[in-house]
Amino acid sequence: MTSKPVPCGPCKQGKINTEADIWCNTCDEGLCSTCASHHKRIKSSGDHKTIDIQTYTSYKPPTVLIKTECDAHSQQLNLYCPSHLMPCCDECISTSHSKCTGITSLAIVVEKTKIDKSKESVEKDISSITHFLDKLVNSKSENINRGEKQYESIKNSVSKIRNEINKHLDNLEEKLCKEADTVWSQEKSKLTSFITEIEDKTKQLKEMQDDLKTVTKHTSKLQSFLGVHLIEQKVHQCQRYVEEIEDSVRDSEVSIKIKQNVEIEKILKELQLITSFGEVMVVKAEMSLKRQSSVRREAQMELQEQSNIENMTINIETPIDINIIGSIRNIICLMDGRVIICIGDGDVYLFTSEGKLEKEIHISGAVKSVSQIDLDNIAFAFNSYIKLFNMKKETVTKFIKLNKACFDLSFFNNSLAVSLNYDEIRIIDMEGNTLKSIQIESKSCLRHIVYCKDRVIYSDQGSKTVSCVNESGKQIWQRDLSGPNGLCVDTYGNIFVADTSSQSGGIIAISKDGKDSKTLIREEDIGFWPGLICFDKNKKSSGFICELSRKRFTRFNLSHD
């Protein structure tokens, strides 16, 4: 860092020039032996992390440059914008973040942040991406080997046919071999280039992984936070790279095959009619590679390009009667395909993916709503509090107190949207801290909400509308319906509403921008009035529709013709 003597900070404040003997990472200053002794005896600084000054001066920082000043304005980073997840200076707030809500002190955020947990999360993300890319490289390498064999097989096939017929077929053989050679060369080149691209990305991840191991060594908590935060941003870029691969056809298997002419046997007698042995084709098959992704990463994925709801159709399976007492309040489909149903009196039941009752989940209190946090953890909403519940251990792991009556929950981006009374949707973190408060004008209690990306959709039975607002509370769109009830959203951002009106009720799809809508199914098609709807997180285009009073539900399958 520097070869110059490090002065003692407290002594320097007293205008005494004393050389430091130790360095305090927490205070970010040097201390002489006398000041260090006082430093340790003071209660507020007794647990500070210190190192000897030789270690400090000889330490080499990681390749990631950790700055505590704003690059744009050369001012101290002292504030934090939760909307953009970034530290800011005073000038940044006034110029670029004036409309952002929830601006808070960076020192408070750093103090509340558990650096080790953040570092561990980034480490897991790096490992997950690296593991996926390694599998992808292996798969593409195997693809090249298979392609080489397929390529040789085509040549042998052509050669065998040529040996059975006369000299006229020599020209056709040469033509087809050239075609196969050209096609495979192109595909092989694409595969090889893709592997090189992935290996470069893996190399970057390895460098980030190495940096992550040293970014918190001998640095202040602020520097550690900023270092981990910077690496995390780069990791997110790699995540988006992988997600783009998953959403594209680049991870498809490539095969080359010959479509042999079925008339070959006949044409052996009529050689002059032959113009081609066949056509060399590239066959792309979907790979079975599945990347293990955290809920957080899954939640941060960009919604796919908006689909045309006019092409949607929905098919219904045979309804299943639920042999339990009480009306249904809420339903969600878990990540493992099973279904949780909350009953009006507070009971909670777990069903298999086929709709068979598996067991009752015992959790004290009258449950109003439920939302899945990750594979093992569920959030249950009660009248004025939330319980986080571990499904494996069947125990409550956290209790979050609220100051208003709670009606519904929706999890996204490692945060919970909580509907409170008639007038507020509150975004909280998993510790219960308020991140945003969205003020709503509703004529009925907010029983159904969906939190997705930077917006919240809610149904208002009182005004017979479904509305979409951003995180600042500004209305993006509003649609009039007859009796809007349960909501859910697909991977394209389209909203699906269970409308219980006797006039025009059914399942209604609304486009992401709110401009288009379509009734997909009516009461007479399904056999009951749909009150709730949810998507299967695994099958994406499949889910469950539920009746409220007579306690029936059925699986549906959505298609885009």
Coordinates of C-alpha atoms in Angstrom, one line a residue:
M1 CA 0.0 0.0 0.0
T2 CA 2.7 2.5 1.0
S3 CA 6.3 2.5 2.3
K4 CA 5.9 5.8 4.2
P5 CA 5.4 5.7 8.0
V6 CA 1.8 5.7 9.0
P7 CA 0.9 8.4 11.6
C8 CA -1.2 7.7 14.6
G9 CA -4.7 9.1 13.9
P10 CA -5.7 10.3 17.5
C11 CA -2.3 11.8 18.0
K12 CA -2.5 13.6 14.7
Q13 CA -5.8 15.1 15.8
G14 CA -4.0 16.5 18.9
K15 CA -1.3 17.9 16.5
I16 CA 1.2 15.4 17.8
N17 CA 3.3 13.5 15.2
T18 CA 3.5 9.9 16.4
E19 CA 4.2 6.8 14.3
A20 CA 1.5 4.1 14.3
D21 CA 2.2 0.6 15.6
I22 CA -1.1 -1.0 14.7
W23 CA -3.9 -0.4 12.1
C24 CA -7.6 -0.5 13.0
N25 CA -9.6 -1.7 10.1
T26 CA -12.9 -0.6 11.7
C27 CA -11.7 3.0 12.3
D28 CA -9.6 3.0 9.2
E29 CA -6.7 4.7 10.9
G30 CA -3.3 4.0 12.5
L31 CA -2.7 3.9 16.3
C32 CA 0.4 4.2 18.4
S33 CA 0.9 1.8 21.3
T34 CA -0.5 4.3 23.8
C35 CA -3.6 5.1 21.8
A36 CA -4.0 1.4 21.0
S37 CA -4.1 0.6 24.7
H38 CA -6.9 3.2 25.2
H39 CA -8.6 2.0 22.1
K40 CA -8.9 -1.6 23.5
R41 CA -10.2 -0.4 26.9
I42 CA -13.0 1.7 25.4
K43 CA -16.2 -0.3 25.3
S44 CA -17.3 1.0 21.8
S45 CA -14.0 0.1 20.2
G46 CA -12.9 -2.9 22.2
D47 CA -14.0 -5.4 19.6
H48 CA -12.5 -3.6 16.6
K49 CA -10.4 -5.6 14.2
T50 CA -6.7 -4.6 14.3
I51 CA -3.5 -5.7 12.7
D52 CA 0.2 -4.7 13.2
I53 CA 1.3 -1.8 11.0
Q54 CA 3.9 -4.0 9.1
T55 CA 1.1 -6.3 7.9
Y56 CA -1.0 -3.3 6.9
T57 CA 1.8 -1.6 5.0
S58 CA 2.9 -4.7 3.2
Y59 CA -0.6 -5.8 2.2
K60 CA -1.5 -5.8 -1.5
P61 CA -5.1 -4.9 -2.2
P62 CA -7.2 -7.1 -4.6
T63 CA -7.4 -6.3 -8.2
V64 CA -10.9 -4.9 -7.6
L65 CA -10.4 -1.2 -6.9
I66 CA -12.5 -0.3 -3.8
K67 CA -13.4 3.4 -3.8
T68 CA -15.1 5.3 -1.1
E69 CA -15.5 8.4 -3.2
C70 CA -18.0 8.9 -6.1
D71 CA -16.2 8.7 -9.5
A72 CA -18.6 11.3 -11.1
H73 CA -18.5 13.9 -8.3
S74 CA -15.4 13.1 -6.3
Q75 CA -17.5 13.3 -3.1
Q76 CA -17.6 10.8 -0.2
L77 CA -20.1 8.0 -0.7
N78 CA -22.4 8.5 2.3
L79 CA -25.9 7.5 1.1
Y80 CA -27.5 4.4 -0.3
C81 CA -30.3 4.1 -2.9
P82 CA -32.3 0.9 -2.4
S83 CA -34.1 1.4 -5.7
H84 CA -30.9 1.0 -7.7
L85 CA -28.9 -1.0 -5.0
M86 CA -26.0 1.4 -5.1
P87 CA -24.0 3.8 -2.9
C88 CA -24.3 7.5 -3.7
C89 CA -22.9 10.9 -2.8
D90 CA -25.0 13.9 -2.0
E91 CA -24.7 15.1 -5.6
C92 CA -25.8 11.8 -7.0
I93 CA -29.0 11.9 -4.9
S94 CA -29.9 15.4 -6.1
T95 CA -29.2 14.8 -9.7
S96 CA -29.8 11.1 -10.5
H97 CA -31.9 9.7 -7.6
S98 CA -34.2 12.6 -6.8
K99 CA -37.3 10.5 -7.5
C100 CA -36.1 7.5 -5.6
T101 CA -37.6 6.6 -2.3
G102 CA -36.1 5.0 0.8
I103 CA -32.7 6.8 0.5
T104 CA -30.8 6.0 3.7
S105 CA -27.4 6.4 5.2
L106 CA -24.7 4.2 3.7
A107 CA -23.2 3.8 7.2
I108 CA -26.5 2.3 8.5
V109 CA -26.7 0.0 5.5
V110 CA -23.1 -1.1 6.0
E111 CA -23.7 -1.6 9.7
K112 CA -26.8 -3.8 9.0
T113 CA -25.2 -5.8 6.2
K114 CA -23.7 -9.1 7.1
I115 CA -20.6 -9.0 4.9
D116 CA -19.8 -12.7 5.4
K117 CA -23.3 -13.7 4.3
S118 CA -23.0 -11.4 1.2
K119 CA -19.7 -12.9 0.4
E120 CA -21.0 -16.4 0.9
S121 CA -24.0 -15.6 -1.4
V122 CA -21.7 -14.2 -4.1
E123 CA -19.4 -17.3 -3.7
K124 CA -22.4 -19.6 -4.2
D125 CA -23.4 -17.6 -7.3
I126 CA -19.9 -17.9 -8.8
S127 CA -19.8 -21.6 -8.1
S128 CA -23.2 -22.2 -9.6
I129 CA -22.4 -20.3 -12.8
T130 CA -19.0 -21.9 -13.1
H131 CA -20.5 -25.3 -12.6
F132 CA -23.1 -24.7 -15.3
L133 CA -20.6 -23.3 -17.7
D134 CA -18.3 -26.3 -17.1
K135 CA -21.1 -28.7 -17.9
L136 CA -21.9 -26.6 -20.9
V137 CA -18.3 -26.9 -22.2
N138 CA -18.3 -30.6 -21.6
S139 CA -21.6 -31.0 -23.4
K140 CA -20.4 -29.0 -26.4
S141 CA -17.2 -30.9 -26.5
E142 CA -19.1 -34.2 -26.5
N143 CA -21.3 -32.6 -29.2
I144 CA -18.3 -32.1 -31.3
N145 CA -17.2 -35.7 -30.9
R146 CA -20.7 -36.9 -31.8
G147 CA -20.7 -34.6 -34.7
E148 CA -17.4 -35.9 -36.0
K149 CA -18.8 -39.5 -35.8
Q150 CA -22.0 -38.4 -37.5
Y151 CA -20.0 -36.7 -40.2
E152 CA -17.9 -39.8 -40.8
S153 CA -21.0 -41.9 -40.8
I154 CA -22.5 -39.8 -43.6
K155 CA -19.3 -40.1 -45.6
N156 CA -19.3 -43.9 -45.1
S157 CA -22.9 -44.1 -46.1
V158 CA -22.3 -42.2 -49.2
S159 CA -19.3 -44.3 -50.1
K160 CA -21.2 -47.5 -49.6
I161 CA -24.0 -46.4 -52.0
R162 CA -21.4 -45.2 -54.5
N163 CA -19.8 -48.7 -54.5
E164 CA -23.1 -50.2 -55.5
I165 CA -23.8 -48.0 -58.5
N166 CA -21.8 -46.8 -61.5
K167 CA -19.5 -44.0 -62.2
H168 CA -22.3 -41.5 -62.6
L169 CA -22.8 -41.4 -58.8
D170 CA -19.2 -40.2 -58.2
N171 CA -20.3 -36.6 -58.9
L172 CA -23.2 -36.9 -56.6
E173 CA -21.0 -38.3 -53.8
E174 CA -18.6 -35.4 -54.2
K175 CA -21.5 -32.9 -54.1
L176 CA -23.0 -34.4 -50.9
C177 CA -19.6 -34.7 -49.1
K178 CA -18.9 -31.1 -49.9
E179 CA -22.3 -30.1 -48.5
A180 CA -21.8 -32.1 -45.4
D181 CA -18.3 -30.7 -44.9
T182 CA -19.5 -27.1 -45.3
V183 CA -22.5 -27.6 -43.0
W184 CA -20.5 -29.3 -40.3
S185 CA -17.6 -26.9 -40.6
Q186 CA -20.0 -24.0 -40.0
E187 CA -21.6 -25.7 -37.0
K188 CA -18.3 -26.9 -35.6
S189 CA -17.0 -23.4 -35.9
K190 CA -20.0 -22.0 -34.0
L191 CA -19.6 -24.6 -31.2
T192 CA -15.8 -24.0 -30.9
S193 CA -16.3 -20.3 -30.8
F194 CA -19.0 -20.7 -28.1
I195 CA -16.7 -22.9 -26.0
T196 CA -14.0 -20.2 -26.3
E197 CA -16.5 -17.6 -25.2
I198 CA -17.6 -19.7 -22.2
E199 CA -14.0 -20.3 -21.2
D200 CA -13.3 -16.6 -21.2
K201 CA -16.3 -16.1 -19.0
T202 CA -15.2 -18.8 -16.7
K203 CA -11.8 -17.2 -16.5
Q204 CA -13.5 -14.0 -15.5
L205 CA -15.5 -15.8 -12.8
K206 CA -12.3 -17.4 -11.4
E207 CA -10.7 -14.0 -11.2
M208 CA -13.8 -12.7 -9.3
Q209 CA -13.6 -15.7 -7.1
D210 CA -10.0 -15.0 -6.3
D211 CA -10.8 -11.4 -5.6
L212 CA -13.7 -12.3 -3.4
K213 CA -11.3 -14.3 -1.1
T214 CA -9.1 -11.3 -0.5
V215 CA -11.6 -8.4 -0.7
T216 CA -12.4 -8.4 3.0
K217 CA -8.9 -9.0 4.2
H218 CA -7.4 -6.1 6.2
T219 CA -10.0 -3.6 5.0
S220 CA -12.7 -1.6 6.7
K221 CA -16.2 -2.8 6.8
L222 CA -17.1 -0.1 4.3
Q223 CA -14.4 -1.2 1.9
S224 CA -15.4 -4.8 2.4
F225 CA -19.0 -3.9 1.6
L226 CA -18.1 -1.9 -1.5
G227 CA -15.7 -4.6 -2.7
V228 CA -18.2 -7.4 -2.3
H229 CA -20.9 -5.1 -3.8
L230 CA -18.7 -4.4 -6.9
I231 CA -17.9 -8.1 -7.4
E232 CA -21.6 -8.9 -7.0
Q233 CA -22.5 -6.5 -9.8
K234 CA -20.0 -8.3 -12.1
V235 CA -21.4 -11.7 -11.1
H236 CA -24.9 -10.4 -11.9
Q237 CA -23.6 -9.6 -15.4
C238 CA -22.4 -13.2 -15.7
Q239 CA -25.8 -14.3 -14.4
R240 CA -27.6 -12.4 -17.1
Y241 CA -25.1 -13.9 -19.7
V242 CA -26.1 -17.4 -18.5
E243 CA -29.8 -16.5 -18.4
E244 CA -29.6 -15.3 -22.0
I245 CA -28.0 -18.6 -23.0
E246 CA -30.8 -20.5 -21.2
D247 CA -33.5 -18.4 -23.0
S248 CA -31.9 -18.7 -26.4
V249 CA -31.2 -21.7 -28.7
R250 CA -27.4 -21.4 -28.1
D251 CA -27.5 -24.3 -25.5
S252 CA -29.3 -26.6 -27.9
E253 CA -27.7 -29.8 -29.1
V254 CA -26.5 -29.8 -32.7
S255 CA -26.6 -32.9 -34.9
I256 CA -26.0 -33.3 -38.6
K257 CA -27.9 -35.9 -40.4
I258 CA -28.6 -37.0 -44.0
K259 CA -32.1 -37.2 -45.2
Q260 CA -31.8 -40.1 -47.5
N261 CA -33.8 -40.2 -50.7
V262 CA -36.4 -43.0 -50.3
E263 CA -36.3 -43.6 -54.0
I264 CA -32.6 -44.8 -54.0
E265 CA -33.4 -48.4 -54.6
K266 CA -35.6 -47.5 -57.6
I267 CA -33.2 -45.0 -58.9
L268 CA -30.3 -47.5 -58.9
K269 CA -32.0 -48.8 -62.1
E270 CA -32.5 -45.3 -63.4
L271 CA -29.2 -43.5 -62.5
Q272 CA -29.7 -40.7 -64.9
L273 CA -32.7 -39.5 -62.9
I274 CA -30.6 -38.9 -59.8
T275 CA -29.8 -35.3 -59.0
S276 CA -28.8 -35.6 -55.3
F277 CA -28.0 -38.2 -52.7
G278 CA -29.8 -36.3 -50.0
E279 CA -29.7 -33.2 -47.9
V280 CA -27.4 -32.5 -44.9
M281 CA -29.3 -31.0 -42.0
V282 CA -28.5 -29.5 -38.7
V283 CA -30.8 -30.9 -36.0
K284 CA -31.0 -28.9 -32.8
A285 CA -32.4 -30.7 -29.7
E286 CA -33.0 -29.1 -26.3
M287 CA -30.4 -30.0 -23.8
S288 CA -31.3 -31.4 -20.4
L289 CA -28.8 -29.2 -18.6
K290 CA -30.4 -27.5 -15.6
R291 CA -28.7 -24.8 -13.7
Q292 CA -29.3 -24.7 -10.0
S293 CA -30.4 -21.2 -9.4
S294 CA -31.2 -19.4 -6.1
V295 CA -34.6 -17.9 -5.7
R296 CA -32.9 -14.5 -5.6
R297 CA -31.3 -15.0 -8.9
E298 CA -34.5 -16.5 -10.3
A299 CA -36.4 -13.5 -9.1
Q300 CA -34.0 -11.1 -10.7
M301 CA -34.4 -12.7 -14.2
E302 CA -35.8 -10.4 -16.8
L303 CA -39.3 -11.3 -18.0
Q304 CA -39.4 -12.8 -21.4
E305 CA -40.6 -10.7 -24.4
Q306 CA -44.3 -10.1 -24.1
S307 CA -46.5 -12.7 -25.8
N308 CA -49.6 -12.1 -27.8
I309 CA -52.5 -13.0 -25.5
E310 CA -54.9 -13.4 -28.5
N311 CA -53.1 -16.6 -29.3
M312 CA -53.6 -18.1 -25.8
T313 CA -55.9 -21.0 -25.1
I314 CA -56.4 -22.8 -21.9
N315 CA -57.3 -26.5 -21.3
I316 CA -58.9 -27.7 -18.1
E317 CA -58.5 -31.2 -16.5
T318 CA -61.1 -32.9 -14.4
P319 CA -61.9 -30.8 -11.2
I320 CA -60.8 -32.3 -7.9
D321 CA -63.1 -32.0 -4.8
I322 CA -61.3 -31.0 -1.6
N323 CA -62.7 -33.0 1.3
I324 CA -62.0 -30.3 4.0
I325 CA -64.2 -27.9 5.9
G326 CA -64.2 -24.2 5.2
S327 CA -63.9 -21.9 2.2
I328 CA -60.6 -21.5 0.4
R329 CA -58.7 -18.3 1.0
N330 CA -55.4 -18.8 -0.9
I331 CA -53.5 -21.3 -3.1
I332 CA -49.9 -21.5 -4.3
C333 CA -48.0 -24.1 -6.3
L334 CA -44.6 -24.9 -4.7
M335 CA -41.3 -25.3 -6.5
D336 CA -41.5 -29.0 -6.1
G337 CA -44.9 -29.2 -7.8
R338 CA -47.0 -29.7 -4.6
V339 CA -49.8 -27.3 -3.7
I340 CA -50.6 -25.4 -0.5
I341 CA -54.2 -24.4 0.2
C342 CA -55.2 -22.0 3.0
I343 CA -58.7 -22.4 4.4
G344 CA -60.8 -19.5 5.7
D345 CA -60.6 -20.6 9.4
G346 CA -56.8 -20.6 9.2
D347 CA -56.0 -24.3 8.5
V348 CA -53.3 -25.0 5.9
Y349 CA -53.2 -28.2 3.8
L350 CA -50.5 -29.7 1.5
F351 CA -51.5 -31.5 -1.6
T352 CA -49.5 -33.6 -4.1
S353 CA -49.0 -32.3 -7.7
E354 CA -51.9 -34.7 -8.6
G355 CA -54.3 -33.1 -6.2
K356 CA -54.2 -35.7 -3.4
L357 CA -54.3 -34.5 0.2
E358 CA -50.8 -35.2 1.7
K359 CA -51.1 -33.7 5.1
E360 CA -52.2 -30.7 7.2
I361 CA -49.5 -28.2 8.0
H362 CA -49.7 -27.3 11.7
I363 CA -49.0 -23.6 12.3
S364 CA -50.9 -21.7 15.1
G365 CA -53.0 -18.7 14.1
A366 CA -55.5 -17.9 11.4
V367 CA -53.5 -17.9 8.1
K368 CA -54.7 -15.3 5.5
S369 CA -52.1 -15.8 2.8
V370 CA -49.0 -17.7 1.8
S371 CA -45.9 -17.2 -0.4
Q372 CA -42.9 -19.3 -1.1
I373 CA -39.5 -17.8 -0.3
D374 CA -37.2 -20.6 -1.4
L375 CA -37.3 -24.4 -1.8
D376 CA -37.6 -25.0 2.0
N377 CA -39.1 -21.8 3.4
I378 CA -42.7 -20.4 3.2
A379 CA -44.0 -17.1 4.4
F380 CA -47.5 -17.1 6.1
A381 CA -49.5 -13.9 6.6
F382 CA -51.7 -13.5 9.7
N383 CA -53.8 -10.6 10.9
S384 CA -50.9 -8.3 11.9
Y385 CA -47.7 -10.4 11.6
I386 CA -45.8 -12.8 9.3
K387 CA -44.3 -16.1 10.1
L388 CA -41.5 -17.7 8.1
F389 CA -41.9 -21.5 8.2
N390 CA -39.4 -24.2 7.3
M391 CA -41.1 -27.0 5.5
K392 CA -38.5 -29.6 6.2
K393 CA -38.2 -29.0 9.9
E394 CA -41.9 -27.9 10.2
T395 CA -40.9 -25.1 12.5
V396 CA -41.3 -21.3 12.5
T397 CA -37.9 -19.7 11.9
K398 CA -38.9 -16.0 12.0
F399 CA -41.7 -13.7 13.3
I400 CA -42.2 -10.3 11.6
K401 CA -44.6 -7.9 13.4
L402 CA -46.7 -5.5 11.4
N403 CA -48.6 -2.4 12.5
K404 CA -51.6 -3.0 10.2
A405 CA -53.9 -5.8 9.2
C406 CA -52.2 -8.0 6.6
F407 CA -54.2 -9.6 3.7
D408 CA -51.8 -11.0 1.1
L409 CA -48.1 -11.7 0.4
S410 CA -46.0 -11.8 -2.8
F411 CA -42.3 -12.6 -2.9
F412 CA -39.9 -11.2 -5.5
N413 CA -36.2 -10.2 -5.6
N414 CA -35.5 -11.3 -2.1
S415 CA -38.3 -9.0 -0.8
L416 CA -41.9 -9.4 0.3
A417 CA -44.8 -7.3 -0.9
V418 CA -47.4 -7.1 1.9
S419 CA -50.9 -5.7 1.4
L420 CA -52.1 -3.8 4.4
N421 CA -55.8 -2.8 4.9
Y422 CA -57.2 -0.8 2.0
D423 CA -54.5 1.7 1.4
E424 CA -50.9 0.4 1.5
I425 CA -48.7 -2.2 -0.1
R426 CA -45.4 -2.4 1.8
I427 CA -42.2 -3.9 0.5
I428 CA -40.1 -5.4 3.3
D429 CA -36.9 -7.3 3.4
M430 CA -36.6 -10.7 5.1
E431 CA -35.8 -9.1 8.4
G432 CA -39.0 -7.1 8.4
N433 CA -37.4 -3.7 7.5
T434 CA -39.5 -1.5 5.3
L435 CA -37.9 -0.9 1.9
K436 CA -40.8 1.0 0.2
S437 CA -44.3 2.0 1.1
I438 CA -46.8 2.2 -1.8
Q439 CA -49.9 4.2 -1.0
I440 CA -53.0 2.7 -2.7
E441 CA -56.5 4.0 -3.3
S442 CA -58.8 1.0 -3.0
K443 CA -62.5 0.6 -2.2
S444 CA -62.0 -2.9 -0.7
C445 CA -59.3 -4.6 1.4
L446 CA -56.3 -5.7 -0.7
R447 CA -56.8 -9.4 -0.7
H448 CA -54.8 -10.3 -3.8
I449 CA -51.5 -8.8 -5.0
V450 CA -48.7 -9.8 -7.3
Y451 CA -45.2 -8.3 -6.9
C452 CA -43.2 -8.6 -10.1
K453 CA -40.0 -6.8 -11.1
D454 CA -40.6 -3.1 -10.4
R455 CA -44.4 -3.1 -10.2
V456 CA -47.3 -4.4 -8.1
I457 CA -50.6 -5.6 -9.5
Y458 CA -53.7 -5.7 -7.2
S459 CA -57.4 -6.4 -7.6
D460 CA -60.0 -4.2 -6.0
Q461 CA -63.4 -5.9 -5.7
G462 CA -65.0 -2.7 -4.5
S463 CA -64.2 -0.7 -7.6
K464 CA -64.2 -3.8 -9.8
T465 CA -60.7 -3.1 -11.2
V466 CA -57.3 -4.6 -11.6
S467 CA -54.5 -2.0 -11.3
C468 CA -50.8 -1.9 -11.9
V469 CA -48.6 0.6 -10.1
N470 CA -44.8 1.1 -9.9
E471 CA -42.8 1.0 -6.7
S472 CA -43.4 4.7 -6.2
G473 CA -47.2 4.2 -6.3
K474 CA -47.7 5.8 -9.8
Q475 CA -50.5 4.0 -11.7
I476 CA -49.2 2.3 -14.9
W477 CA -52.6 1.0 -16.0
Q478 CA -56.0 0.0 -14.8
R479 CA -58.6 -2.4 -16.2
D480 CA -62.3 -2.6 -15.4
L481 CA -63.6 -6.2 -14.7
S482 CA -66.9 -7.5 -13.2
G483 CA -65.6 -9.3 -10.1
P484 CA -61.8 -9.5 -9.9
N485 CA -60.4 -11.9 -7.4
G486 CA -57.2 -14.0 -7.4
L487 CA -54.2 -13.0 -9.5
C488 CA -51.0 -14.5 -10.9
V489 CA -48.4 -13.6 -13.6
D490 CA -46.7 -15.8 -16.2
T491 CA -43.1 -15.6 -17.4
Y492 CA -44.0 -13.0 -20.0
G493 CA -45.4 -10.6 -17.5
N494 CA -49.1 -11.2 -18.6
I495 CA -51.6 -11.1 -15.7
F496 CA -54.2 -13.8 -15.2
V497 CA -57.3 -12.8 -13.1
A498 CA -59.9 -15.1 -11.6
D499 CA -63.2 -13.1 -12.1
T500 CA -66.1 -14.4 -10.0
S501 CA -68.8 -12.3 -11.7
S502 CA -71.9 -14.2 -12.7
Q503 CA -72.2 -12.0 -15.8
S504 CA -68.8 -12.3 -17.5
G505 CA -66.7 -14.3 -15.0
G506 CA -63.9 -16.7 -15.7
I507 CA -60.2 -16.6 -16.3
I508 CA -59.1 -13.4 -17.9
A509 CA -55.7 -12.7 -19.3
I510 CA -54.4 -9.1 -19.4
S511 CA -51.2 -8.2 -21.3
K512 CA -48.2 -6.9 -19.4
D513 CA -48.8 -3.3 -20.6
G514 CA -52.5 -3.5 -19.7
K515 CA -53.6 -2.7 -23.2
D516 CA -55.1 -6.0 -24.2
S517 CA -57.3 -8.6 -22.5
K518 CA -58.9 -11.9 -23.3
T519 CA -61.4 -14.2 -21.5
L520 CA -59.7 -17.6 -21.7
I521 CA -62.4 -19.7 -20.0
R522 CA -65.9 -19.1 -18.5
E523 CA -67.8 -20.8 -15.7
E524 CA -69.7 -23.1 -18.0
D525 CA -66.4 -24.4 -19.4
I526 CA -64.9 -25.3 -16.1
G527 CA -67.9 -26.2 -14.0
F528 CA -67.4 -23.7 -11.2
W529 CA -66.8 -20.1 -10.5
P530 CA -63.0 -19.6 -10.5
G531 CA -61.8 -17.5 -7.5
L532 CA -58.0 -18.2 -7.4
I533 CA -55.3 -19.0 -9.9
C534 CA -51.6 -19.9 -9.6
F535 CA -48.9 -21.1 -11.9
D536 CA -46.7 -24.2 -11.5
K537 CA -43.1 -22.8 -11.1
N538 CA -41.7 -25.8 -12.8
K539 CA -44.0 -26.3 -15.8
K540 CA -44.4 -22.5 -16.4
S541 CA -47.5 -22.9 -18.6
S542 CA -49.4 -25.1 -16.2
G543 CA -51.0 -24.4 -12.9
F544 CA -54.2 -24.6 -10.8
I545 CA -57.6 -22.8 -10.7
C546 CA -59.5 -22.9 -7.5
E547 CA -63.1 -22.4 -6.4
L548 CA -63.6 -20.4 -3.2
S549 CA -66.8 -21.7 -1.6
R550 CA -67.4 -25.3 -2.8
K551 CA -63.8 -26.2 -2.4
R552 CA -62.8 -27.6 -5.8
F553 CA -59.7 -27.0 -7.8
T554 CA -58.3 -28.2 -11.1
R555 CA -55.1 -28.2 -13.1
F556 CA -55.0 -26.1 -16.3
N557 CA -52.6 -26.0 -19.2
L558 CA -51.9 -22.8 -21.1
S559 CA -50.8 -22.8 -24.8
H560 CA -49.8 -20.1 -27.2
D561 CA -51.0 -21.3 -30.6

